[in-house]
Each structure stands twice: as C-alpha cells, then as structure tokens.
Coordinates of C-alpha atoms and ligand atoms in Angstrom, one line a residue:
X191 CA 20.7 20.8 29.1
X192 CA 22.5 17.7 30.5
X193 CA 22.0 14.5 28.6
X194 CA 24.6 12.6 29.8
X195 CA 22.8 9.6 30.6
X196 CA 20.6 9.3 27.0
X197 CA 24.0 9.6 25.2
X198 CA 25.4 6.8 27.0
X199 CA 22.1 4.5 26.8
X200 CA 22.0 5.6 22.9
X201 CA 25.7 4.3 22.6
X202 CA 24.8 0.8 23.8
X203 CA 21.8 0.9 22.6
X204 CA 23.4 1.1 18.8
X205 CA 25.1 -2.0 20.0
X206 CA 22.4 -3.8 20.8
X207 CA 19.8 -3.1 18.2
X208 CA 19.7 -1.6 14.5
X209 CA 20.1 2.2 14.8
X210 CA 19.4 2.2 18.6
X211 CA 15.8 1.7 18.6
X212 CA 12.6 -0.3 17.8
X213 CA 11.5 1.9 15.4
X214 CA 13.3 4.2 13.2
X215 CA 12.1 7.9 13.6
X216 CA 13.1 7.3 17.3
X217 CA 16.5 7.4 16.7
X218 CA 16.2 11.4 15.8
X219 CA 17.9 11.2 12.9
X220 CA 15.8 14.0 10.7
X221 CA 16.3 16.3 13.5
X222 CA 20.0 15.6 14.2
X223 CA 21.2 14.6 18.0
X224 CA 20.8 12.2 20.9
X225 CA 17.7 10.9 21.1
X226 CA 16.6 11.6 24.7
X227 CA 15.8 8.2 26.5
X228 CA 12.9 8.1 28.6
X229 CA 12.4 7.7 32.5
X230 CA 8.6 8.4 33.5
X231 CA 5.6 10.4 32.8
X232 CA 3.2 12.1 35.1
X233 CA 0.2 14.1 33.1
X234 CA 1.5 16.5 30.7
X235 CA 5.2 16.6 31.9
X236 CA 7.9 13.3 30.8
X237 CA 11.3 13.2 32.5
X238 CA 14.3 12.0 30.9
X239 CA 17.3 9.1 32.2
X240 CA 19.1 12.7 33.7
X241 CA 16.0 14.1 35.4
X242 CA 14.9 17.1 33.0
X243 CA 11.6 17.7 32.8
X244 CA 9.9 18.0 29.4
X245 CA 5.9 19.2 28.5
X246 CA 4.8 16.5 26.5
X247 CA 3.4 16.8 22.8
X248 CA 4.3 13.6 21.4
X249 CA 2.4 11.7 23.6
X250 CA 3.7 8.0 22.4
X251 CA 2.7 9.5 19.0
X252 CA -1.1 10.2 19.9
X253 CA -2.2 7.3 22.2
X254 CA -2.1 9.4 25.3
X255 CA -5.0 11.6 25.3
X256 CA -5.4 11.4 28.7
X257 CA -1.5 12.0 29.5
X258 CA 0.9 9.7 31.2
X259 CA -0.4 7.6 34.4
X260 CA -3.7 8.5 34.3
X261 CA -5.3 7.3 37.7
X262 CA -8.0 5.6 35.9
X263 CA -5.8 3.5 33.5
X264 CA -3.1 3.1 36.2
X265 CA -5.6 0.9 38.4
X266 CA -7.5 -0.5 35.3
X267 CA -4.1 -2.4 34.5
X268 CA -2.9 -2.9 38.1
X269 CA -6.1 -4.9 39.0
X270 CA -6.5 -6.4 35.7
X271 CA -2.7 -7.7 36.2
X272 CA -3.4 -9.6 39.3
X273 CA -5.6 -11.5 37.9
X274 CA -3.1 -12.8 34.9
X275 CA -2.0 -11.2 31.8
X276 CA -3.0 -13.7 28.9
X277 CA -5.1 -16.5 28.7
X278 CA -5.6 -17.3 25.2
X279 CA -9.5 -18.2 25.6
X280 CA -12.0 -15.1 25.5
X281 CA -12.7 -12.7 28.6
X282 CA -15.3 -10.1 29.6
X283 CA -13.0 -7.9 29.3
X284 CA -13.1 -8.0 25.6
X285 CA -17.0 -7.6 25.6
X286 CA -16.7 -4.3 28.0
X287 CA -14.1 -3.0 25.3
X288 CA -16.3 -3.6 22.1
X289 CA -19.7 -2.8 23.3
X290 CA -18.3 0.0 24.8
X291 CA -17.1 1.1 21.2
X292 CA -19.8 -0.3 19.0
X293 CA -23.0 1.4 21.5
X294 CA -20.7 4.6 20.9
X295 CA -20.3 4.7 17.3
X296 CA -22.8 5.1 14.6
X297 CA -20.4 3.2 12.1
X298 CA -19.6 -0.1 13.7
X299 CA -21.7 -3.4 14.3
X300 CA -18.9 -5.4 15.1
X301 CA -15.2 -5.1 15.8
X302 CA -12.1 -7.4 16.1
X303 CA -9.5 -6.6 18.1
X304 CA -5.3 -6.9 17.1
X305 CA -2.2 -5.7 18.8
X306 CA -1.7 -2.7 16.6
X307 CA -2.3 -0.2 13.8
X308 CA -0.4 -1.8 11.3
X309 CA -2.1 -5.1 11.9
X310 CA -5.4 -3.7 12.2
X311 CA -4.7 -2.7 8.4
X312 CA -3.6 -5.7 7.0
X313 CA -6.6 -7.2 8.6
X314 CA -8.9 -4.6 6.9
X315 CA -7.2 -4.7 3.2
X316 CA -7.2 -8.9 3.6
X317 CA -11.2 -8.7 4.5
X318 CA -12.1 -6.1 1.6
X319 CA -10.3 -8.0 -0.4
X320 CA -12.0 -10.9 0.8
X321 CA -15.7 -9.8 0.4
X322 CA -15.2 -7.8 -2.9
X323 CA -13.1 -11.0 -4.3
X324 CA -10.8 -8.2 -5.8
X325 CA -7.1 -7.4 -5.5
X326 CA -5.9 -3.9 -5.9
X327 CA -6.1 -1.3 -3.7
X328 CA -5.8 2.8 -3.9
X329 CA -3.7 5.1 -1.4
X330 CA -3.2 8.3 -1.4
X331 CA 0.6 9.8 -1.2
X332 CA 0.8 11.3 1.9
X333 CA -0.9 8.9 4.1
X334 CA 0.8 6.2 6.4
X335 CA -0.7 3.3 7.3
X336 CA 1.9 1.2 9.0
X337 CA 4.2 -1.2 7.5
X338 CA 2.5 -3.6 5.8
X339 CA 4.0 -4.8 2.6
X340 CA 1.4 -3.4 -0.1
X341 CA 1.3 0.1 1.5
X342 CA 5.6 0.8 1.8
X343 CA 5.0 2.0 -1.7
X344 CA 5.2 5.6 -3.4
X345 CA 3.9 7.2 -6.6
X346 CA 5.7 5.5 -9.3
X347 CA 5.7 7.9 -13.1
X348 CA 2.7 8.2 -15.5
X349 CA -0.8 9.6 -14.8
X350 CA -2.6 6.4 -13.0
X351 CA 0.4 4.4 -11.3
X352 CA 1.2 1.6 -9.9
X353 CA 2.7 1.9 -6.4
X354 CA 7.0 1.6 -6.5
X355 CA 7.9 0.0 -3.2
X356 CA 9.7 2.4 -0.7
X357 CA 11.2 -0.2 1.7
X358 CA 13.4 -2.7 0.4
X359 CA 12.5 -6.5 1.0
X360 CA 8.8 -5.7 -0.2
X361 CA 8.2 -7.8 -3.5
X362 CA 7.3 -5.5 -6.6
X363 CA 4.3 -7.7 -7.0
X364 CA 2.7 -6.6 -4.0
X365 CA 3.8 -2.7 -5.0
X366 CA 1.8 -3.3 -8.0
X367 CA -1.5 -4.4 -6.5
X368 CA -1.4 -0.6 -4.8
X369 CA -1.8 2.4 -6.3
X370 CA -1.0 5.7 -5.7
X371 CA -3.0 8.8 -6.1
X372 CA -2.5 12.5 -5.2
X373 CA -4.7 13.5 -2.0
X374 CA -7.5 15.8 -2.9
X375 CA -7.9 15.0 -6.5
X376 CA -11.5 13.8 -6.9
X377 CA -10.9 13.9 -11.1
X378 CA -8.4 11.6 -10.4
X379 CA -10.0 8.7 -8.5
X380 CA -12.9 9.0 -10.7
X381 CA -10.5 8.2 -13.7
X382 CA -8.9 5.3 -12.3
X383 CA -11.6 3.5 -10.8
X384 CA -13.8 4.3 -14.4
X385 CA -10.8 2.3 -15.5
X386 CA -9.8 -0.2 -13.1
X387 CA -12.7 -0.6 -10.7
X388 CA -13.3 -4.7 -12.1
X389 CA -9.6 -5.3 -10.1
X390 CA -10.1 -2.4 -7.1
X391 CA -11.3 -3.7 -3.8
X392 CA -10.9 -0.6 -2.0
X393 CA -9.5 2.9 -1.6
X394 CA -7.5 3.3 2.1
X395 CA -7.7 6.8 3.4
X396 CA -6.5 8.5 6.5
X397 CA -9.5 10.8 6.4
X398 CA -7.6 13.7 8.3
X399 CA -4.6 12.7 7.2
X400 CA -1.5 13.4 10.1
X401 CA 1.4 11.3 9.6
X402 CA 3.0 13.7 6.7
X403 CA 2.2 16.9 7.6
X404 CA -1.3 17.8 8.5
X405 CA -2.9 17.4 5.3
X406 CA -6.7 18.4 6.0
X407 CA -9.0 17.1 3.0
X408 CA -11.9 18.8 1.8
X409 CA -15.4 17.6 2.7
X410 CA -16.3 17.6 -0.4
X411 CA -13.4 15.2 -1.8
X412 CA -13.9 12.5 1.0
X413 CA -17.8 12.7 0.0
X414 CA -16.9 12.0 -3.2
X415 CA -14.9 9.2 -2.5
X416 CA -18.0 7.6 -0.3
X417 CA -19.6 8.1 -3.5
X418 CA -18.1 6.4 -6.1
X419 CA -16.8 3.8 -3.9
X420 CA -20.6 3.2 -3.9
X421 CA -21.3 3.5 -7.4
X422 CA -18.0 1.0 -8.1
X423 CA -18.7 -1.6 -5.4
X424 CA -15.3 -0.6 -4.1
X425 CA -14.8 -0.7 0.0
X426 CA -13.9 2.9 1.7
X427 CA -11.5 2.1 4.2
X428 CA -11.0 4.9 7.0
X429 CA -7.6 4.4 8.5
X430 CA -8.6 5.9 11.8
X431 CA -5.4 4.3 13.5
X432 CA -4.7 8.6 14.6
X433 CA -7.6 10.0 13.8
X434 CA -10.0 7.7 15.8
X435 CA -11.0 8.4 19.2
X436 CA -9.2 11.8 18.9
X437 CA -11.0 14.5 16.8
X438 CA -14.3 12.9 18.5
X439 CA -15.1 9.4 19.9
X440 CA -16.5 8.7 16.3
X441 CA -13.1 10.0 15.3
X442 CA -13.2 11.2 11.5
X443 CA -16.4 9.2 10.3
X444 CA -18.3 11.0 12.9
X445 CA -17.0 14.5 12.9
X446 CA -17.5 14.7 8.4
X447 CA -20.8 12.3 8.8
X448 CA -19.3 9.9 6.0
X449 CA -19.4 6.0 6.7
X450 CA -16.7 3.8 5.9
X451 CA -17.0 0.7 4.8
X452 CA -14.8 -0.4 7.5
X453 CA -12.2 1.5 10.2
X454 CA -9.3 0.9 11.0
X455 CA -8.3 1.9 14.9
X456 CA -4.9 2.2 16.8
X457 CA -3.5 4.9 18.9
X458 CA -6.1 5.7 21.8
X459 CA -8.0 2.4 21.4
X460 CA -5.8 0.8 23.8
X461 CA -4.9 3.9 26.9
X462 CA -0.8 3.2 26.0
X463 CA -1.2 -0.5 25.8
X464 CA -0.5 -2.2 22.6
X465 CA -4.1 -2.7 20.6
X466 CA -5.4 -2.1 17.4
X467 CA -8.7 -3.2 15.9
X468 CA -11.0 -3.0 12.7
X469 CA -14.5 -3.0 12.7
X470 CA -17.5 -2.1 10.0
X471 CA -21.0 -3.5 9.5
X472 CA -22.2 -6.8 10.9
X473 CA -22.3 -8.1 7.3
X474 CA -19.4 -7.1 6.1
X475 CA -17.4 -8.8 9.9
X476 CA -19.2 -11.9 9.0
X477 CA -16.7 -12.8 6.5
X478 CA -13.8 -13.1 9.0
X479 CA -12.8 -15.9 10.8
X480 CA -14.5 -18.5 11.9
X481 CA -17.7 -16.7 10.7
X482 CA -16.4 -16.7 7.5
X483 CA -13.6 -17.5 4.8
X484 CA -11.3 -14.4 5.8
X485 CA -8.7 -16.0 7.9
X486 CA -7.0 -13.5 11.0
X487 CA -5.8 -14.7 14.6
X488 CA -3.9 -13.1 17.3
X489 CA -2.1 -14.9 20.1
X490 CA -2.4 -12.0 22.4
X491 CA -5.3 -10.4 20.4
X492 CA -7.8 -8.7 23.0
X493 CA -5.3 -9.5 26.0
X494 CA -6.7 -8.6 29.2
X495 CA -4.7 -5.9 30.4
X496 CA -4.8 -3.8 27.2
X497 CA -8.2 -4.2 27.1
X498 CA -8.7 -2.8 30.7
X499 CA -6.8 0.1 29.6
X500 CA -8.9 0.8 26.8
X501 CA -11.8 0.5 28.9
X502 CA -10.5 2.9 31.5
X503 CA -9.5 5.7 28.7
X504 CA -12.4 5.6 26.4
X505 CA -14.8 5.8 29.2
X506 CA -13.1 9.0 30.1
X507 CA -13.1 10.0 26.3
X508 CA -17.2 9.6 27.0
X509 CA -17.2 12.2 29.7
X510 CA -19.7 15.3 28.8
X511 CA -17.5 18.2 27.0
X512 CA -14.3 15.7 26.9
X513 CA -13.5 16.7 23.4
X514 CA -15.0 20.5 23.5
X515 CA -11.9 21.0 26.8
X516 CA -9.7 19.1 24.6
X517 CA -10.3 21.6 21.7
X518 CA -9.8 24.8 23.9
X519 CA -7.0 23.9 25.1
X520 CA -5.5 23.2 21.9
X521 CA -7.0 26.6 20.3
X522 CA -5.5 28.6 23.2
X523 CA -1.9 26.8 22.3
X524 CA -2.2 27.6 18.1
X525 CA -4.1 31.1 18.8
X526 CA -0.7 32.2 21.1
X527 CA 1.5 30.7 18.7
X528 CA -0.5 32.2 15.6
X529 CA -0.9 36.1 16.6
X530 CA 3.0 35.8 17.1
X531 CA 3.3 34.6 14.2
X532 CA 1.3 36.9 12.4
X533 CA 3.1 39.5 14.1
X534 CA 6.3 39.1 12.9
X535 CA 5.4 38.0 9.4
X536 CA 7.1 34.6 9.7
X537 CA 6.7 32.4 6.9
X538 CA 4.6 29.6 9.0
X539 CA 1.3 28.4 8.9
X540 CA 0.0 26.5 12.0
X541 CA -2.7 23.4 10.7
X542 CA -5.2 22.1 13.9
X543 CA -8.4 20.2 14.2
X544 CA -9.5 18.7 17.4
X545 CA -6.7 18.1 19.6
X546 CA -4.1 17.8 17.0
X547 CA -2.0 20.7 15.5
X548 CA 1.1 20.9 12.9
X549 CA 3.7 23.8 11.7
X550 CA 4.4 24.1 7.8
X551 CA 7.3 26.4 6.7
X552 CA 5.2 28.1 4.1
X553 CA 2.5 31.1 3.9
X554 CA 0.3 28.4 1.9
X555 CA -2.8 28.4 3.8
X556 CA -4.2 25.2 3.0
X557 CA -1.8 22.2 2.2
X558 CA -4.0 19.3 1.1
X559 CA -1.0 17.4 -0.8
X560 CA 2.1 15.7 0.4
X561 CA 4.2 17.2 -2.9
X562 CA 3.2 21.2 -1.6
X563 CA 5.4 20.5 1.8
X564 CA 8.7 22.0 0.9
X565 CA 11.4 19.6 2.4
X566 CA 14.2 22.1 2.1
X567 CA 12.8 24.1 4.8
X568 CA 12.7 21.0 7.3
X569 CA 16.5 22.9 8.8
X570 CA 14.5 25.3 10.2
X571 CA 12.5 22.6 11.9
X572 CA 15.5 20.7 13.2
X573 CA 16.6 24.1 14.7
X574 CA 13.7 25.0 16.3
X575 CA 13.8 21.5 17.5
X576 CA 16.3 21.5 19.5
X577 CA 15.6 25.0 20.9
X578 CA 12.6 23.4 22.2
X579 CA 14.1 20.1 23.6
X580 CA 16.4 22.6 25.5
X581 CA 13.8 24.7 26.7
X582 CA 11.6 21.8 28.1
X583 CA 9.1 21.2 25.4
X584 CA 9.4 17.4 23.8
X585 CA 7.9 17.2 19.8
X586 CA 8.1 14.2 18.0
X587 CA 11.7 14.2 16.4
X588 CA 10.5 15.4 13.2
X589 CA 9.1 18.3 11.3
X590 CA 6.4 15.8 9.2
X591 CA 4.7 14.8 12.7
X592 CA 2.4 16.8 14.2
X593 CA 2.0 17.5 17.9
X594 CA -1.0 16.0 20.5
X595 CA -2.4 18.0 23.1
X596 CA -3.6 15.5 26.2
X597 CA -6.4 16.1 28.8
X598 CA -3.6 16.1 31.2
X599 CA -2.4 19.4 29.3
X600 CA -2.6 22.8 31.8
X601 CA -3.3 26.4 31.2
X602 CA -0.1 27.0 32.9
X603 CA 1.4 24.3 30.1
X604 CA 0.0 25.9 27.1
X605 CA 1.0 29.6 28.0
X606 CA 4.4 28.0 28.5
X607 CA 4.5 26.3 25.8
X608 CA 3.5 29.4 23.6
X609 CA 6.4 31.6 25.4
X610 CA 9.1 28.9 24.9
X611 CA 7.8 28.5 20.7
X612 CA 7.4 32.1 20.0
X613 CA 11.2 32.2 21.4
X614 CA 11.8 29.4 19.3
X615 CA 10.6 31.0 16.1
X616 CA 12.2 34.2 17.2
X617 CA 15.5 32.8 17.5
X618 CA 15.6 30.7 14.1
X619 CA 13.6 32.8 11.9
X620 CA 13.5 36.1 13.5
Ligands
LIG926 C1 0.3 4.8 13.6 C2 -0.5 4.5 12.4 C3 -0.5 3.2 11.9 C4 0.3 2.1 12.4 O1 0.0 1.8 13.7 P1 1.1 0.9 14.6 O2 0.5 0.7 15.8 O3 2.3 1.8 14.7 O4 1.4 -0.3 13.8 C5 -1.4 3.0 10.8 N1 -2.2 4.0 10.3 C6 -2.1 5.2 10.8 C7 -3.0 6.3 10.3 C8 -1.3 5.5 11.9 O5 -1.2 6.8 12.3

C-alpha cells in the first residue's frame, strides 16, 4: 500500500513537534512504521493523505460511536458555529447537554463540564479530596486515567506501595499520595484501607478497565469495593472517561448496578469534540466552585459547539435498541474471528463487552490483571498490525488498546473485517 504522502508529512512533522505528534502512541512507535496521516472520515471507513481506504476501529480512540460525519452531529456543529464558537458566559446549550445526561442516568444529580478526560479527573480526585478533607488516593495498575501528575505512577516494591512515578517531571511527593494495587484483589484493598483509610479520600477505578488490555473485573470485586468504600468513608471514583456512554448510556455504573460516588466522563460525551465532565450527587457537586470551597474553571469549559455535538450524539445513543445493534454487530465481528480461532488452535483469546473488543496472545481465558499480559508476545501484534493496515483495516497502533465498533459499522464491514483478521492470524501465527 502507497504511503507516500504520510511518510513525507511524518518527516516534517518530526520537525515541527516532539516525535511528530500531539500525543505519543500516535507516532506508532510499539507497532513499528509510518504512522498513516489522516484525510477524512465517512461512517465506518477513514481515508488516508494518499487516498486508501481503511475500516475504522480506532474511532479517535472510542469517541465515535456513531462513526465519522454523522449527519446529526455534522449540522449540530455547523449551525451551532454560525452563531459563534465561545462566549465565556453560560448558554442553553449547556443545560440541553446536562439535563440530557442527568434525566438519563440513575447516578448523577449534577455535572460539570471540562475539555477532556484527563481534566475531568483531576477535577474529580481535587473534589473527593476536597469533601473527605483527605489526601491519598488508590489505583489500580492497569488502569489509565490521563495524565495527571498523581496518576503517571506505577507499583513501586513491598506489599502496600506507594505509587513510583512513571513520567519524569512528576514530583515524588505527588507519587506518594497514590497508591497502587493489583486489579481484582479484594483482600488487598481491604488491607490497605484497614490501614490507611484516616489519609485515603478515594479509590479511582476504570470499572471495565480498557486502556491496558481489556481487563474485565469481576462483579463481585467492584461490589466490594462500593462496599468498603462505604464502610471507610472513602469516595468510589468511576473513571467512565471509555467506559461511559459506551457499554450503555449509564456506561459501567449502570450495566453492574454499582454507584459511584462520582464519574468521571470523556470519550462519547462530546460526539468528536473536545469535552470531558464529572458529575455525582447534588451534595457531593455542592462543594465545587462557587457553590463551594473546591476551586475548578475552564475558559472554554461547556463551549457551544462541543456541546451541540454532544447533544446531537447522545440523543442518538438514546434511540430504542441503540446499544442491543451496537452489541450484535460487535458479537458477529468476535464470533467470526473466534470460531477461526478455535479452529486452528491459535494461542489468542478475544475479550468483548458492549461494543468494545480486545486480542490477548495467551489461551488464559480471563485476564483480570495488567502483570498476566505477556509483553513478549506484543511481535506478533505488531505483525499482524501491519497485515491489517495493508489490507484496509485501521487498529489503534498498539497491541494494549482495544478496538471500537461504531453504529456507522456494516454487515458487509464486519464480514470483511473477519476475512482480512483470520488472514492476518493465519499469516503470522498459522
Ligand atoms: C482517555 C482516557 C482518559 C483521558 O482522557 P483525555 O481526553 O485523553 O485526557 C482518562 N481516563 C480514561 C479511562 C480514558 O480512557
């Protein structure tokens, strides 16, 4: 396949910008290659700066669920533009997008809106942290939650430990108001908070989570954690920035009947237009700014435009059997791929829920823990990779993301998609 022109935009672009891009798994480096530079997107398919045509599963990483230039979104923002782009002073736009959310969702009383998933979570740990009047906070390896300072940390050594930072430039006294647990290990967050629960002000959770793998929890540990976060006056954070919107319009929360303390949404929220947002009970909101001492602004937070295109896409997301079509769809796609599979004896083991769906190099068949994915296999992923991008199919550029299917996905793309991966497989592994 021809990628003249990407190479060439990729060459300037490393002149013009660290590594390329404006943000780093972009640059394709765990798969090897050029990264292929974008030209438009029509429903399912994308087409590159030399005019191939790719069937899309990255989907901007999750936020198109409807695919690319979706009428409904198209005019939301058109129209919305005319009328300006930012005011700074409050618009009914931003009413049409909460209520919309908040007389949808069991879990939420209020909301406030942000430009993005990372900021959305800073916003969330600063207000738990703010109404429990406490300082630490648990993670779980495994789960990503944007780049904010306290959460670029890893497992460091010893049974309970305090987070190691994994991005330079983050101070090791942020690192150590984090800590670190294994996903999955109920025994283990019952021991540390027992211990530490007079300094904890909450435990963030992506409650399906799918930025490492497709690491699906058991019901019965995220119960558990509702529950002791209960007992310990300890805030459950749902990071819902994926999640949300996607396995169900009450995302997570709503599809395991567990409620947060407060959610955390990116991703979908905003139909492609940058917007993130956390929201939780009316009392718990009230201690945010100017309601209350938790300080948080936004120049451009609730901006017209994205708002509209939130509007337009969740109202679709609304539709009767939105989410049961979205689930065939993608249980047609891992079904074709899976009896293949199967067939051949392949060591791979295809993850889903809702609309979202991941490959693990192993015969394990449940991976609940970032340390069980075995990162010497991720070759075979890079090859496979590329078979794809050759054959028309566009992944995320790495084996640790997992794949979207959109609304604007076909039959006739899904039996594609299933010939031109069972090839894949066939030629790598086979
Ligand atoms: C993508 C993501 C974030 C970060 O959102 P950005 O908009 O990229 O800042 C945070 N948490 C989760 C679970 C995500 O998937």
């Amino acid at each position: 396949m021809k990628q003249e022109q990407s190479f060439k935009l990729f060459e300037k672009a490393k002149t013009l910008m660290p590594g390329g891009v404006n943000s780093p798994v972009r640059a394709f480096r765990s798969v090897g290659g050029n990264p292929v530079f974008m030209k438009s997107g029509k429903g399912s398919r994308i087409t590159d700066e030399d005019n191939n045509e790719y069937i899309d599963f990255c989907c901007s990483w999750g936020p198109l669920i409807l695919g690319h230039t979706h009428a409904a979104i198209e005019n939301a923002i058109i129209e919305t533009v005319k009328h300006g782009t930012s005011f700074g002073a409050p618009t009914a736009l931003e009413n049409k997008l909460a209520a919309l959310i908040i007389d949808n969702h069991s879990y939420i009383e209020k909301i406030r809106f942000v430009s993005s998933g990372t900021e959305a979570v800073m916003s969330a740990l600063r207000l738990a942290r703010g109404v429990t009047g406490k300082s630490k906070i648990i993670k779980f390896e495994g789960c990503y939650h944007g780049h904010v300072d306290a959460l670029l940390v890893k497992a460091g050594s010893g049974l309970v430990t305090f987070g190691e930072s994994s991005s330079a430039g983050v101070p090791a006294a942020y690192a150590n108001e984090t800590i670190v647990l294994p996903l999955n290990n109920v025994e283990l967050v019952k021991e540390t908070l027992e211990k530490l629960h007079h300094e904890i002000a909450a435990i963030i959770i992506e409650p399906i989570p799918a930025n490492n793998g497709l690491l699906l929890q058991s019901h019965k540990f995220l119960a558990h954690l509702r529950a002791l976060c209960t007992q310990y006056n300890v805030l459950l954070i749902f990071d819902e920035v994926i999640s949300g919107f996607r396995v169900g319009f009450e995302g997570a929360a709503g599809l395991y009947k567990i409620k947060p303390d407060i959610i955390t949404f990116g991703k979908i929220i905003g139909g492609g237009m940058p917007v993130g947002a956390y929201g939780a009970n009316a009392d718990i909101m009230s201690h945010i700014s100017p309601e209350g001492p938790v300080y948080q602004a936004g120049t451009l937070s609730g901006n017209p435009v994205a708002m509209a295109a939130g509007v337009a896409q969740l109202s679709e997301c609304l539709k009767p059997h939105f989410y049961q079509e979205l689930q065939q769809m993608t249980d047609r796609l891992v079904n074709g791929i899976r009896k293949h599979i199967k067939e051949k004896g392949y060591d791979i083991t295809i993850y889903n829920i809702g609309s979202i769906f991941w490959f693990a190099f192993s015969d394990m068949t449940h991976l609940t823990r970032a340390d069980q994915i075995d990162s010497g296999k991720m070759t075979l992923f890079s090859k496979i990779y590329h078979h794809l991008l050759d054959n028309g199919i566009y992944f995320g550029p790495s084996g640790y993301e997992v794949g979207f299917v959109s609304k604007a996905h076909t039959e006739k793309d899904i039996d594609k998609t299933i010939q031109v991966m069972n090839a894949a497989f066939d030629a790598v592994m086979g």
